[in-house]
């Protein structure tokens, strides 16, 4: 006998699948999207992923995305800031459209004082501008993190990050 259909999470910029693995473990159907083949290959190599219709993957740049399927959760963990600014509003609209009423966004925006804000192909927002992107939602968490540290390659970096969870109004 078949059980209820699991809710769908779109994992935007899923990379090597750290979140996707946890989401699958918790019973979500996951649609992972990433622009880089190596990340998706690492995801598929994870021992916890057996072939399943509840895990679908798409190799695509954010800049090339069209409409997204309806989802209960749109997870964009440290990924949306890598979308080129010229495409961000359209990609963000597709994300907002896809989230079902009562569904959630979880992810990060990067702030205007972040070291990478000066890189032309990155999308950064001031605190007010980031909050304004959620006028369709109840913001459940908006944590601002600002600290000196290092990037993944050990380069000195000033981090200015907003960690956000928001629920779409019904
Ligand atoms: C910092 S990693 C985060 C990966 C994963 N979400 C996590 O939290 O571990 C950013 C991810 O976004 C993807 N990415 C960066 N720019 C992209 C773009 N323009 N289109 C699609 N994916 C992109 C990268 O391939 C990478 O997997």
PDB file of C-alpha atoms and ligand atoms in Angstrom, residues 11-19 33-40 42 60-65 75-84 108 110 116, ligand 1:
ATOM      1  CA  UNK A  11      17.361  22.410  -2.747  1.00  0.00           C
ATOM      2  CA  UNK A  12      18.719  25.282  -4.798  1.00  0.00           C
ATOM      3  CA  UNK A  13      22.486  25.081  -5.125  1.00  0.00           C
ATOM      4  CA  UNK A  14      22.447  21.675  -3.447  1.00  0.00           C
ATOM      5  CA  UNK A  15      26.183  21.130  -4.024  1.00  0.00           C
ATOM      6  CA  UNK A  16      27.429  17.831  -2.684  1.00  0.00           C
ATOM      7  CA  UNK A  17      24.115  17.186  -0.933  1.00  0.00           C
ATOM      8  CA  UNK A  18      24.719  17.782   2.782  1.00  0.00           C
ATOM      9  CA  UNK A  19      21.214  19.215   3.202  1.00  0.00           C
ATOM     10  CA  UNK A  33      19.526  21.960  -8.568  1.00  0.00           C
ATOM     11  CA  UNK A  34      23.115  22.982  -9.046  1.00  0.00           C
ATOM     12  CA  UNK A  35      25.142  24.567 -11.814  1.00  0.00           C
ATOM     13  CA  UNK A  36      28.258  22.516 -11.270  1.00  0.00           C
ATOM     14  CA  UNK A  37      28.517  18.881 -12.302  1.00  0.00           C
ATOM     15  CA  UNK A  38      31.199  17.973  -9.735  1.00  0.00           C
ATOM     16  CA  UNK A  39      28.911  18.811  -6.807  1.00  0.00           C
ATOM     17  CA  UNK A  40      26.103  16.681  -8.167  1.00  0.00           C
ATOM     18  CA  UNK A  42      29.692  14.040  -5.167  1.00  0.00           C
ATOM     19  CA  UNK A  60      21.438  24.060 -14.342  1.00  0.00           C
ATOM     20  CA  UNK A  61      22.754  27.520 -13.671  1.00  0.00           C
ATOM     21  CA  UNK A  62      20.431  29.740 -11.647  1.00  0.00           C
ATOM     22  CA  UNK A  63      20.656  32.222 -14.505  1.00  0.00           C
ATOM     23  CA  UNK A  64      19.043  29.652 -16.870  1.00  0.00           C
ATOM     24  CA  UNK A  65      16.207  28.572 -14.566  1.00  0.00           C
ATOM     25  CA  UNK A  75      16.198  25.566   0.689  1.00  0.00           C
ATOM     26  CA  UNK A  76      18.961  27.803  -0.642  1.00  0.00           C
ATOM     27  CA  UNK A  77      21.877  27.240   1.695  1.00  0.00           C
ATOM     28  CA  UNK A  78      24.724  29.675   0.892  1.00  0.00           C
ATOM     29  CA  UNK A  79      23.803  29.550  -2.794  1.00  0.00           C
ATOM     30  CA  UNK A  80      21.598  32.438  -3.985  1.00  0.00           C
ATOM     31  CA  UNK A  81      24.338  35.091  -3.529  1.00  0.00           C
ATOM     32  CA  UNK A  82      26.207  33.340  -6.347  1.00  0.00           C
ATOM     33  CA  UNK A  83      23.433  34.247  -8.797  1.00  0.00           C
ATOM     34  CA  UNK A  84      24.425  37.070 -11.139  1.00  0.00           C
ATOM     35  CA  UNK A 108      21.160  32.812   3.327  1.00  0.00           C
ATOM     36  CA  UNK A 110      24.879  37.891   1.864  1.00  0.00           C
ATOM     37  CA  UNK A 116      32.516  39.414  -1.665  1.00  0.00           C
TER      38      UNK A 116
HETATM   39  C1  LIG B   1      28.748  27.563  -1.015  1.00  0.00           C
HETATM   40  S1  LIG B   1      28.098  26.245  -1.987  1.00  0.00           S
HETATM   41  C2  LIG B   1      26.725  25.669  -0.970  1.00  0.00           C
HETATM   42  C3  LIG B   1      26.382  24.239  -1.261  1.00  0.00           C
HETATM   43  C4  LIG B   1      25.285  23.639  -0.365  1.00  0.00           C
HETATM   44  N1  LIG B   1      24.024  24.336  -0.505  1.00  0.00           N
HETATM   45  C5  LIG B   1      25.729  23.649   1.073  1.00  0.00           C
HETATM   46  O1  LIG B   1      25.213  24.465   1.855  1.00  0.00           O
HETATM   47  O2  LIG B   1      26.615  22.834   1.419  1.00  0.00           O
HETATM   48  C6  LIG B   1      27.261  27.102  -3.321  1.00  0.00           C
HETATM   49  C7  LIG B   1      26.630  26.164  -4.336  1.00  0.00           C
HETATM   50  O3  LIG B   1      25.962  26.928  -5.330  1.00  0.00           O
HETATM   51  C8  LIG B   1      26.315  26.431  -6.607  1.00  0.00           C
HETATM   52  N2  LIG B   1      26.295  27.554  -7.543  1.00  0.00           N
HETATM   53  C9  LIG B   1      27.078  28.658  -7.494  1.00  0.00           C
HETATM   54  N3  LIG B   1      26.754  29.496  -8.492  1.00  0.00           N
HETATM   55  C10 LIG B   1      25.745  28.911  -9.173  1.00  0.00           C
HETATM   56  C11 LIG B   1      24.966  29.320 -10.296  1.00  0.00           C
HETATM   57  N4  LIG B   1      25.190  30.472 -10.894  1.00  0.00           N
HETATM   58  N5  LIG B   1      24.000  28.477 -10.728  1.00  0.00           N
HETATM   59  C12 LIG B   1      23.779  27.288 -10.089  1.00  0.00           C
HETATM   60  N6  LIG B   1      24.480  26.854  -9.031  1.00  0.00           N
HETATM   61  C13 LIG B   1      25.446  27.672  -8.570  1.00  0.00           C
HETATM   62  C14 LIG B   1      27.703  25.847  -6.454  1.00  0.00           C
HETATM   63  O4  LIG B   1      27.969  24.868  -7.438  1.00  0.00           O
HETATM   64  C15 LIG B   1      27.644  25.283  -5.051  1.00  0.00           C
HETATM   65  O5  LIG B   1      27.216  23.952  -5.035  1.00  0.00           O
END
